Coordinates of C-alpha atoms in Angstrom, one line a residue:
M1 CA -18.3 17.2 35.5
I2 CA -16.2 16.6 38.6
K3 CA -19.3 15.4 40.5
D4 CA -19.8 12.6 37.9
T5 CA -16.9 10.7 39.6
I6 CA -19.0 10.4 42.7
V7 CA -22.5 10.4 41.3
C8 CA -22.6 8.3 38.1
G9 CA -22.5 4.5 37.8
A10 CA -23.6 1.6 39.9
Q11 CA -20.5 1.9 42.1
N12 CA -21.6 5.3 43.2
A13 CA -25.1 4.2 44.3
P14 CA -24.1 4.7 48.0
H15 CA -23.1 8.3 47.3
R16 CA -26.4 8.9 45.6
S17 CA -28.3 7.4 48.5
L18 CA -26.7 10.0 50.7
Y19 CA -27.7 12.8 48.3
H20 CA -31.2 11.5 48.6
A21 CA -30.8 11.7 52.4
L22 CA -30.2 15.4 51.8
G23 CA -33.4 15.7 49.9
L24 CA -31.7 16.1 46.5
T25 CA -33.8 14.8 43.6
K26 CA -32.4 12.8 40.8
E27 CA -32.8 15.9 38.6
E28 CA -30.7 18.0 41.1
Q29 CA -28.0 15.3 41.2
E30 CA -27.7 15.4 37.4
R31 CA -26.9 19.1 37.4
P32 CA -23.5 20.7 38.2
L33 CA -23.0 20.8 42.0
I34 CA -22.1 24.3 43.1
A35 CA -20.6 24.9 46.6
V36 CA -21.8 28.1 48.2
V37 CA -19.3 28.9 50.9
S38 CA -21.1 31.0 53.5
S39 CA -19.4 33.0 56.2
Y40 CA -22.7 33.9 57.9
N41 CA -22.7 34.2 61.7
E42 CA -24.3 36.2 64.4
I43 CA -21.2 37.7 66.0
V44 CA -19.7 39.7 63.1
P45 CA -21.7 42.7 61.9
G46 CA -20.3 42.3 58.4
H47 CA -21.8 38.8 58.2
M48 CA -25.2 39.1 59.8
N49 CA -26.8 39.7 56.3
I50 CA -25.0 37.0 54.5
D51 CA -27.8 34.5 54.9
K52 CA -29.8 36.7 52.6
I53 CA -26.9 37.0 50.1
V54 CA -26.5 33.2 50.2
D55 CA -30.2 32.7 49.5
A56 CA -29.9 35.0 46.5
V57 CA -26.8 33.2 45.2
K58 CA -28.6 29.8 45.5
L59 CA -31.5 31.2 43.5
G60 CA -29.1 32.5 40.8
V61 CA -27.3 29.1 40.6
A62 CA -30.7 27.3 40.3
M63 CA -31.9 29.7 37.7
A64 CA -28.9 29.0 35.6
G65 CA -29.2 25.2 35.8
G66 CA -27.0 24.3 38.8
T67 CA -27.6 22.7 42.2
P68 CA -26.4 24.9 45.0
I69 CA -25.1 23.3 48.3
V70 CA -24.1 25.5 51.2
F71 CA -21.4 24.9 53.8
P72 CA -19.8 27.4 56.2
A73 CA -16.6 29.3 56.7
I74 CA -15.6 30.9 60.0
A75 CA -14.9 34.6 60.5
V76 CA -13.5 36.7 63.3
C77 CA -14.6 40.3 63.8
D78 CA -11.4 42.3 64.2
G79 CA -13.1 45.2 65.8
I80 CA -14.5 43.0 68.6
A81 CA -11.2 41.0 68.9
M82 CA -9.2 44.3 69.1
G83 CA -7.0 45.1 72.0
H84 CA -7.0 41.8 73.9
E85 CA -6.0 38.1 73.5
G86 CA -8.6 37.6 70.9
M87 CA -6.6 39.5 68.3
K88 CA -4.0 36.8 68.3
Y89 CA -6.7 34.6 66.7
S90 CA -7.5 36.9 63.8
L91 CA -4.8 36.5 61.2
V92 CA -4.4 32.9 62.0
T93 CA -7.9 32.2 60.8
R94 CA -6.9 33.1 57.3
D95 CA -5.2 29.7 57.0
L96 CA -7.8 27.8 58.9
I97 CA -10.4 29.2 56.4
A98 CA -8.3 28.2 53.4
D99 CA -7.5 24.8 54.8
S100 CA -11.1 23.9 55.8
T101 CA -12.6 25.2 52.6
E102 CA -10.1 23.2 50.5
A103 CA -11.0 20.1 52.5
M104 CA -14.7 20.5 52.0
I105 CA -14.5 21.2 48.3
R106 CA -12.0 18.3 47.6
A107 CA -14.0 15.9 49.7
H108 CA -17.3 16.4 48.0
G109 CA -16.5 16.8 44.3
F110 CA -18.0 20.1 43.5
D111 CA -18.0 21.5 40.0
G112 CA -17.9 25.2 40.9
V113 CA -17.9 27.5 43.9
V114 CA -19.5 30.8 44.9
M115 CA -17.6 32.3 47.9
V116 CA -19.6 34.6 50.1
P117 CA -17.2 36.3 52.5
N118 CA -17.0 39.8 53.9
C119 CA -14.5 40.6 56.6
D120 CA -10.8 40.9 57.1
K121 CA -9.4 37.3 57.0
N122 CA -12.0 35.3 55.3
V123 CA -11.8 37.2 52.0
P124 CA -8.1 36.4 51.5
G125 CA -8.6 33.0 53.1
L126 CA -11.2 32.1 50.6
L127 CA -9.2 33.6 47.7
M128 CA -6.3 31.3 48.8
A129 CA -8.7 28.3 48.8
A130 CA -10.0 29.3 45.4
A131 CA -6.5 29.2 44.0
R132 CA -5.7 25.9 45.6
V133 CA -8.7 23.9 44.4
N134 CA -8.7 25.8 41.1
I135 CA -12.3 25.0 40.0
P136 CA -14.6 27.6 38.5
T137 CA -15.2 30.2 41.3
I138 CA -16.8 33.6 41.8
F139 CA -17.0 35.8 44.8
V140 CA -19.8 38.0 46.2
S141 CA -19.2 39.8 49.5
G142 CA -21.7 40.8 52.1
G143 CA -21.0 44.5 51.3
P144 CA -19.9 47.5 53.3
M145 CA -21.7 49.3 56.2
L146 CA -23.2 52.7 55.7
A147 CA -21.3 55.5 57.4
G148 CA -22.5 56.6 60.8
R149 CA -23.7 60.1 61.7
V150 CA -22.4 61.9 64.8
N151 CA -23.1 65.6 65.3
G152 CA -24.2 66.0 61.7
K153 CA -21.0 64.4 60.2
K154 CA -20.3 61.1 58.7
T155 CA -18.2 58.8 60.8
S156 CA -16.9 55.2 61.0
L157 CA -15.3 52.7 63.4
S158 CA -11.8 54.4 63.4
S159 CA -13.4 57.6 64.7
M160 CA -14.9 55.4 67.5
F161 CA -11.5 54.2 68.6
E162 CA -10.1 57.7 68.5
A163 CA -13.0 58.9 70.6
V164 CA -11.8 56.7 73.4
G165 CA -8.4 58.4 73.2
A166 CA -10.1 61.8 73.3
F167 CA -12.1 60.7 76.3
N168 CA -9.0 59.5 78.1
A169 CA -7.4 62.8 77.4
G170 CA -10.4 64.7 78.8
K171 CA -11.3 66.2 75.4
I172 CA -14.8 64.8 75.4
D173 CA -17.1 63.7 78.2
E174 CA -18.8 60.4 78.7
K175 CA -22.1 61.7 77.2
Q176 CA -20.3 62.5 73.9
L177 CA -18.5 59.1 74.0
T178 CA -21.9 57.4 74.3
I179 CA -23.4 59.4 71.4
C180 CA -20.4 58.2 69.3
E181 CA -20.9 54.6 70.5
E182 CA -24.6 54.5 69.6
N183 CA -24.3 56.2 66.1
T184 CA -21.0 55.1 64.6
C185 CA -22.0 51.7 63.2
P186 CA -25.6 52.1 62.0
T187 CA -26.1 49.1 59.8
C188 CA -24.8 45.6 59.1
G189 CA -21.8 45.3 56.7
S190 CA -18.0 45.6 56.8
C191 CA -17.0 48.8 58.5
S192 CA -17.5 51.8 56.3
G193 CA -14.0 53.1 55.6
M194 CA -11.2 51.7 53.4
Y195 CA -10.3 49.2 56.1
T196 CA -9.0 45.7 55.5
A197 CA -12.4 44.0 54.6
N198 CA -13.4 46.7 52.1
S199 CA -9.8 46.8 50.8
M200 CA -9.8 43.1 50.0
N201 CA -13.4 43.1 48.6
C202 CA -12.4 45.9 46.3
L203 CA -9.2 44.1 45.3
T204 CA -11.3 41.0 44.6
E205 CA -12.9 43.0 41.8
V206 CA -9.5 44.1 40.5
L207 CA -8.2 40.5 40.6
G208 CA -11.2 39.6 38.4
M209 CA -12.8 37.3 40.9
G210 CA -15.9 39.4 41.7
L211 CA -18.4 41.2 39.6
R212 CA -18.6 45.0 39.5
G213 CA -19.8 46.4 42.7
N214 CA -18.6 43.5 44.9
G215 CA -16.5 45.9 47.0
T216 CA -18.7 48.9 47.2
I217 CA -22.4 48.3 47.0
P218 CA -23.6 48.8 50.6
A219 CA -24.8 45.7 52.5
V220 CA -28.3 47.1 53.0
Y221 CA -29.0 48.0 49.4
S222 CA -31.2 45.7 47.4
Q223 CA -28.7 46.0 44.6
R224 CA -26.5 43.7 46.7
I225 CA -29.1 41.0 46.5
E226 CA -29.3 41.4 42.7
L227 CA -25.5 41.2 42.6
A228 CA -25.6 37.9 44.5
K229 CA -28.1 36.5 42.0
H230 CA -25.9 37.5 39.1
A231 CA -22.9 35.9 40.8
G232 CA -24.9 32.7 41.2
M233 CA -25.8 32.7 37.5
Q234 CA -22.3 33.7 36.4
V235 CA -20.6 30.8 38.1
M236 CA -22.6 28.5 35.8
E237 CA -21.1 30.3 32.8
L238 CA -17.6 29.8 34.4
V239 CA -18.3 26.1 34.8
R240 CA -19.5 25.8 31.2
K241 CA -16.4 27.6 29.9
N242 CA -14.1 25.9 32.5
I243 CA -12.7 29.3 33.5
R244 CA -10.7 28.7 36.7
P245 CA -9.2 31.0 39.4
R246 CA -5.6 30.5 38.2
D247 CA -6.7 31.5 34.7
I248 CA -7.9 34.8 36.3
M249 CA -5.5 35.4 39.1
T250 CA -2.3 35.6 37.0
A251 CA 0.9 37.6 37.7
A252 CA -0.6 40.4 35.6
A253 CA -3.8 40.5 37.6
I254 CA -2.0 40.5 40.9
R255 CA 0.1 43.4 39.7
N256 CA -3.1 45.2 38.7
A257 CA -4.4 44.6 42.2
L258 CA -1.3 46.1 43.8
T259 CA -1.6 49.1 41.5
A260 CA -5.2 49.6 42.4
D261 CA -4.2 49.2 46.1
M262 CA -1.9 52.2 45.7
A263 CA -4.6 54.3 44.0
L264 CA -7.3 53.4 46.5
G265 CA -5.2 53.8 49.6
C266 CA -6.0 50.4 50.9
S267 CA -5.2 48.8 54.3
T268 CA -1.6 47.9 55.0
N269 CA -2.9 44.3 55.5
S270 CA -3.1 44.0 51.8
M271 CA 0.7 43.7 52.0
L272 CA 0.1 40.4 53.9
H273 CA -2.8 39.1 51.9
L274 CA -1.7 39.8 48.3
P275 CA 1.6 37.8 48.8
A276 CA -0.3 35.0 50.4
I277 CA -2.8 34.8 47.5
A278 CA 0.0 35.1 45.0
N279 CA 1.8 32.2 46.7
E280 CA -1.2 30.0 46.2
C281 CA -1.4 31.0 42.6
G282 CA 2.2 30.1 42.0
V283 CA 3.1 33.7 41.4
D284 CA 6.3 35.3 42.8
F285 CA 5.5 38.3 45.0
D286 CA 8.5 40.4 46.1
L287 CA 7.6 43.1 48.7
D288 CA 10.0 45.5 46.8
M289 CA 7.4 45.5 44.0
A290 CA 5.3 47.8 46.1
N291 CA 7.6 50.7 46.0
G292 CA 8.2 50.4 42.3
I293 CA 4.5 50.4 41.6
S294 CA 3.8 53.1 44.1
A295 CA 6.4 55.4 42.5
V296 CA 4.4 55.6 39.3
T297 CA 0.8 55.2 40.7
P298 CA -1.1 58.3 41.9
N299 CA -3.2 58.1 45.0
L300 CA -6.7 59.0 43.9
C301 CA -8.8 58.3 47.0
H302 CA -8.8 59.4 50.6
L303 CA -11.5 57.2 52.1
A304 CA -11.7 57.0 55.9
P305 CA -9.5 56.9 57.9
A306 CA -7.3 58.9 55.5
G307 CA -10.1 61.4 54.6
P308 CA -13.7 62.3 54.9
T309 CA -15.3 60.0 52.3
Y310 CA -16.7 56.5 52.8
M311 CA -17.5 53.3 50.9
E312 CA -21.0 54.5 50.0
D313 CA -19.4 57.6 48.4
L314 CA -17.0 55.5 46.4
N315 CA -19.9 53.4 45.2
E316 CA -21.8 56.5 44.1
A317 CA -18.7 57.8 42.3
G318 CA -18.6 54.7 40.1
G319 CA -16.8 52.2 42.4
V320 CA -13.7 50.3 41.8
Y321 CA -14.2 50.3 38.0
A322 CA -14.1 54.1 37.9
V323 CA -10.8 54.1 39.8
L324 CA -9.4 51.5 37.3
K325 CA -10.7 53.6 34.4
E326 CA -8.7 56.6 35.7
L327 CA -5.6 54.4 35.9
T328 CA -5.9 53.3 32.3
K329 CA -5.3 56.9 31.3
L330 CA -1.7 56.4 32.5
D331 CA -1.5 52.9 31.0
L332 CA -0.8 51.5 34.5
L333 CA -2.9 48.3 34.1
D334 CA -2.8 45.2 32.0
T335 CA -6.4 45.3 30.7
S336 CA -6.0 42.1 28.6
V337 CA -6.4 40.0 31.7
L338 CA -9.4 37.6 31.9
T339 CA -12.1 38.1 34.6
C340 CA -15.0 36.2 36.1
T341 CA -17.3 37.9 33.6
G342 CA -15.7 35.8 30.9
K343 CA -14.5 39.0 29.4
T344 CA -11.2 41.0 29.6
L345 CA -10.7 43.9 32.0
A346 CA -10.7 46.2 29.0
E347 CA -14.1 45.0 28.0
N348 CA -15.4 45.4 31.5
L349 CA -14.3 49.0 31.6
E350 CA -16.0 50.1 28.4
G351 CA -18.3 53.0 29.1
V352 CA -17.2 53.4 32.7
I353 CA -16.9 57.0 34.0
N354 CA -15.8 58.8 37.1
K355 CA -19.0 60.3 38.5
D356 CA -17.5 62.3 41.3
E357 CA -14.0 63.8 41.1
T358 CA -14.2 64.8 44.7
V359 CA -14.2 61.2 45.8
I360 CA -12.1 59.7 43.0
R361 CA -9.6 62.3 41.9
P362 CA -8.7 62.2 38.2
V363 CA -5.1 61.2 37.5
E364 CA -4.4 64.8 36.5
N365 CA -5.1 66.0 40.0
P366 CA -4.2 63.2 42.5
Y367 CA -3.8 63.5 46.3
S368 CA -0.2 62.5 45.6
A369 CA 1.8 61.4 42.6
T370 CA 2.8 58.3 44.4
G371 CA 0.7 55.4 45.9
G372 CA -1.0 55.0 49.3
I373 CA 1.4 52.4 50.7
A374 CA 5.1 52.4 51.1
V375 CA 7.6 49.7 52.2
L376 CA 10.4 51.1 54.3
K377 CA 13.8 49.5 54.7
G378 CA 17.0 50.1 56.7
N379 CA 18.9 48.6 59.6
L380 CA 15.7 48.5 61.7
A381 CA 13.8 46.6 59.0
M382 CA 16.2 44.8 56.7
D383 CA 13.3 42.9 55.1
G384 CA 10.9 45.8 55.2
G385 CA 8.2 47.6 57.2
V386 CA 4.9 48.8 55.8
V387 CA 3.1 52.2 56.2
K388 CA -0.1 53.6 54.8
R389 CA 1.5 56.7 53.5
S390 CA -1.8 58.2 52.3
A391 CA -3.0 58.4 55.9
V392 CA 0.2 60.1 57.3
L393 CA 0.1 63.8 58.1
P394 CA 2.5 65.7 55.9
E395 CA 4.6 66.9 58.9
M396 CA 5.2 63.2 60.0
L397 CA 6.4 61.9 56.6
V398 CA 9.9 62.6 57.9
H399 CA 10.4 62.2 61.7
E400 CA 13.3 61.5 64.1
G401 CA 12.8 60.9 67.8
P402 CA 13.7 58.9 70.9
A403 CA 12.3 55.4 71.2
K404 CA 9.9 54.3 73.9
V405 CA 10.1 50.6 73.9
F406 CA 7.4 48.1 75.0
E407 CA 7.3 44.3 74.9
C408 CA 3.6 44.0 74.1
E409 CA 0.6 46.1 73.1
E410 CA -0.9 46.2 76.6
D411 CA 2.2 47.8 78.1
A412 CA 2.2 50.4 75.3
Q413 CA -1.5 51.2 75.8
A414 CA -1.1 51.6 79.5
A415 CA 1.8 54.1 79.0
I416 CA -0.2 56.1 76.4
N417 CA -3.2 56.2 78.7
A418 CA -1.0 57.4 81.5
G419 CA 0.4 60.3 79.5
K420 CA 3.9 58.9 79.4
I421 CA 4.2 59.4 75.6
V422 CA 5.1 62.9 74.6
A423 CA 5.5 64.9 71.4
G424 CA 8.5 63.6 69.4
D425 CA 8.5 60.1 70.8
V426 CA 8.7 57.0 68.6
V427 CA 6.7 54.2 70.3
V428 CA 8.2 50.7 69.6
I429 CA 6.0 47.7 70.2
R430 CA 7.7 44.3 69.7
Y431 CA 7.1 40.6 70.1
E432 CA 3.8 41.1 68.4
G433 CA 4.9 39.6 65.0
P434 CA 3.6 36.4 63.3
K435 CA 5.8 34.2 65.5
G436 CA 6.3 36.5 68.5
G437 CA 2.7 37.4 69.2
P438 CA 1.9 34.9 67.9
G439 CA -0.7 35.9 65.4
M440 CA 0.6 39.5 64.5
R441 CA -2.0 41.5 66.4
E442 CA -3.4 44.7 65.0
M443 CA -2.5 47.9 67.0
L444 CA -5.6 50.0 66.5
N445 CA -6.0 50.7 70.2
P446 CA -2.6 52.4 70.7
T447 CA -2.6 54.2 67.3
S448 CA -6.1 55.5 67.9
A449 CA -5.2 56.6 71.4
I450 CA -2.3 58.6 70.0
M451 CA -4.5 60.3 67.4
G452 CA -7.4 60.9 69.8
M453 CA -5.1 62.5 72.4
G454 CA -3.8 65.0 69.8
L455 CA -0.4 63.5 69.3
G456 CA -0.8 62.3 65.7
N457 CA 1.3 65.2 64.4
S458 CA 4.2 64.5 66.7
V459 CA 4.4 60.8 67.6
A460 CA 5.2 57.8 65.5
L461 CA 4.6 54.1 66.2
I462 CA 6.7 51.1 65.0
T463 CA 5.9 47.4 65.5
D464 CA 6.6 44.0 64.2
G465 CA 2.8 43.5 64.6
R466 CA 0.4 45.0 62.2
F467 CA -2.3 47.6 61.9
S468 CA -6.0 47.7 61.2
G469 CA -7.0 49.4 58.0
A470 CA -8.6 51.9 60.4
T471 CA -5.2 53.1 61.6
R472 CA -3.9 56.4 60.5
G473 CA -0.8 58.4 61.3
A474 CA 2.9 57.6 61.1
C475 CA 2.5 54.0 62.0
I476 CA 4.9 51.5 60.6
G477 CA 4.1 47.8 60.9
H478 CA 5.2 44.4 59.6
V479 CA 8.8 45.3 60.7
S480 CA 10.8 42.3 59.6
P481 CA 12.7 40.3 60.7
E482 CA 10.5 40.5 63.8
A483 CA 11.9 40.5 67.4
A484 CA 11.1 36.8 68.0
S485 CA 13.1 35.8 64.9
G486 CA 16.2 37.8 66.0
G487 CA 15.3 41.1 64.2
V488 CA 17.0 44.4 65.1
I489 CA 13.7 45.7 66.6
G490 CA 14.5 43.3 69.4
V491 CA 17.6 45.3 70.5
V492 CA 16.2 48.8 70.4
R493 CA 16.5 50.6 73.8
D494 CA 14.6 53.4 75.4
G495 CA 16.1 56.7 74.2
D496 CA 17.7 55.3 71.0
I497 CA 17.0 57.7 68.1
I498 CA 14.9 56.3 65.3
S499 CA 14.8 58.0 61.9
I500 CA 11.7 57.7 59.7
D501 CA 11.9 58.9 56.1
I502 CA 8.8 57.8 54.3
P503 CA 9.4 59.7 51.0
N504 CA 12.7 57.9 50.7
N505 CA 11.5 54.6 52.1
K506 CA 14.0 54.5 55.0
L507 CA 13.7 53.3 58.6
E508 CA 16.9 53.5 60.6
L509 CA 18.1 53.0 64.2
K510 CA 20.6 55.7 64.7
I511 CA 23.4 53.9 66.5
S512 CA 26.9 53.0 65.2
D513 CA 27.5 49.8 63.3
E514 CA 29.8 48.6 66.1
E515 CA 27.2 49.2 68.8
L516 CA 24.5 47.4 66.7
A517 CA 26.8 44.5 66.0
E518 CA 27.5 44.1 69.8
R519 CA 23.9 44.2 70.7
M520 CA 23.0 41.7 68.1
A521 CA 25.8 39.3 69.2
N522 CA 24.4 39.3 72.7
F523 CA 20.7 39.2 71.8
V524 CA 18.6 36.2 72.8
P525 CA 15.0 36.6 71.7
R526 CA 12.3 36.0 74.3
K527 CA 10.2 32.9 74.0
K528 CA 6.6 32.4 75.1
E529 CA 4.9 29.3 76.4
L530 CA 2.3 28.4 73.9
S531 CA -0.3 25.7 73.4
G532 CA -3.0 24.7 71.0
Y533 CA -3.4 26.2 67.5
L534 CA -1.2 29.2 68.3
K535 CA 1.7 26.9 69.1
R536 CA 1.4 25.1 65.8
Y537 CA 1.0 28.4 63.9
A538 CA 4.1 30.0 65.5
A539 CA 6.1 27.0 64.5
L540 CA 5.1 27.2 60.9
V541 CA 4.5 30.8 60.1
S542 CA 6.9 32.9 57.9
S543 CA 7.9 36.5 58.2
G544 CA 5.4 39.3 57.7
A545 CA 7.5 40.4 54.7
K546 CA 6.5 37.1 53.0
G547 CA 2.8 37.5 53.8
A548 CA 2.9 35.5 57.0
I549 CA 2.3 32.3 55.0
L550 CA 2.7 28.9 56.6
N551 CA 5.9 27.1 55.7
V552 CA 4.7 23.5 55.0

C-alpha cells in the first residue's frame, strides 16, 4: 500500500499522530486510504447534491474495507459565468483542478481515489489528474438535472438563453420570460441537455472510468445514491487488483470515447477535453481523427439543444451503454478494453438493449450517417475549427455570406441586440481564444440571441473562442490559429465573404492569395494588459486545436 510509506514504522509515528488528530483509529489507519475528491459547493446547481453523493461513496468505501478521506475540488458554473468577465475563469479552472488534485493526492499518500465531479471543467480536470497520479481511481458524478416544463413542454437551459433573444426581438413578453425563468431548471444537477457536463460524464463511462449510469441517472433519483455506494465499493476492488487509470484510458478507449461522442452528439467542448485527457495519458490525439471517425459513425441521438429529448430520456432508453451496444453492430468500438468494473467493455455490454428507438435511433435508421461533430479547415482555420454538426439546421450546412467582425463578445452581443445582424451575415468574434481572451470564453449569449431572434436559419457565427454545449446553429468555434497568435481570423474585415461547407469540412475566407498574404504581412495582433492567474495562463496555454493544454 502507498500509505504504508507514511504510516508504518517508528519513523512515521509523527504522521500517525496527525491521523489521530483527525480522529482516525488505529484500525482505520491500517486500511487502504481512499481519497474522495468532492466538488460540492453552494453556487453550482450541479454540485449542491454532491455532499449526499460523497456520504454514499464514503459508506461504500468503508463497507468494502477502506478508509475514506474527503478533500475538495473547485468548480465554476458556466451558466452563471456566461456573458461576462467570469467566463474567462471557466476553462482555466480545468488545469487548476488537475494541479491541485494532483498535489493533494501526492502529498498524502492515498492508495485509491473516488472522484466526485459534475460540471463542465471539473470532470475533465479530474480525469486529467487521475491520469497523472495513476493510482486506482473511479468516478461518480452528481448526475443530470431533470428537464423543466414550460407551457406543457420539456425545456432546458439553452431554451432559457434563447428566450432572452426572443424577448429582445419582441416575440415574447416579460411575463412569458418570467415563466421560463422560474420553470426551466427545476432540480439540482448538471443542466438537462447534452451540454458539456453531461457530455463529459457520459464519455467518462465510455472511457471506462465510471460505472453504468454515471452520465445519465438523474441527480434527484435515489438510484444515484446507490451508484455512489457501488463506486465506493468498486474502488476497493481496483486497489486490490491494482487497476490504474492508464490501464483503462488507453488509446483504444479514447478512440471509443470519440466514436461515442459522434453518436451521442456531444458538446464541441469535448474537442478540447479529450485531447487534454489523452495528453495526460501519453496518448497522441490529432484533431483530424475526428473527421475520420465521424465519417463512419452514425449520429444516433438528438438530445437538447439538437432535439426534443433530454438526459432523463436517454437514461430511460438504456443510457450510454445502449448507445454503445448500437455501435457494436457496426464494429465501431474496441470492446476488448478494460474498464473500472474490472471487466472488458464487451462483458459490460452483455444483455444491454436499446429500450427506446425514438431516443436512441438504431444504426439502421440514424439521424445522419455521419457523426455529430465536424472539424473544418481552410485558409480561415489552418489548424481547424469545430462545429456541432448535429445541431445545425440543414439549410445552414452550406452557407456563404458577408462578415460582420467584432473584437470581443460584448460588442457582438450589442450589435445583435440592436438588430444590426441580418439574414445572410457571418458574425466573426475574435480575440476570445485561449490566449486572446484569455480563457476561451463560451459564446452562448450571442448564439442564443441569434436563434431566439429567428435568425438561426440564415446567420452563422465564427469565433476563436468556444461554445457552450447548449449552443445550436451554424456556430464554428476553436478557430485556430487564434487572432492573438497571428491567425487569419485576425485579418478578416467587414464585408469579406466567408464560405462555410460543413459536409466537406471547409471554412474559407474568399479573398485572393495575394490579398491574404498582404494582410498577414502587415498584421500585428492586439495585446491585452493582464494580471494574476490569467496572465500566467495566457503565457502557457496552447492552441484550441491542441486542447488548450498548458505548455510546461
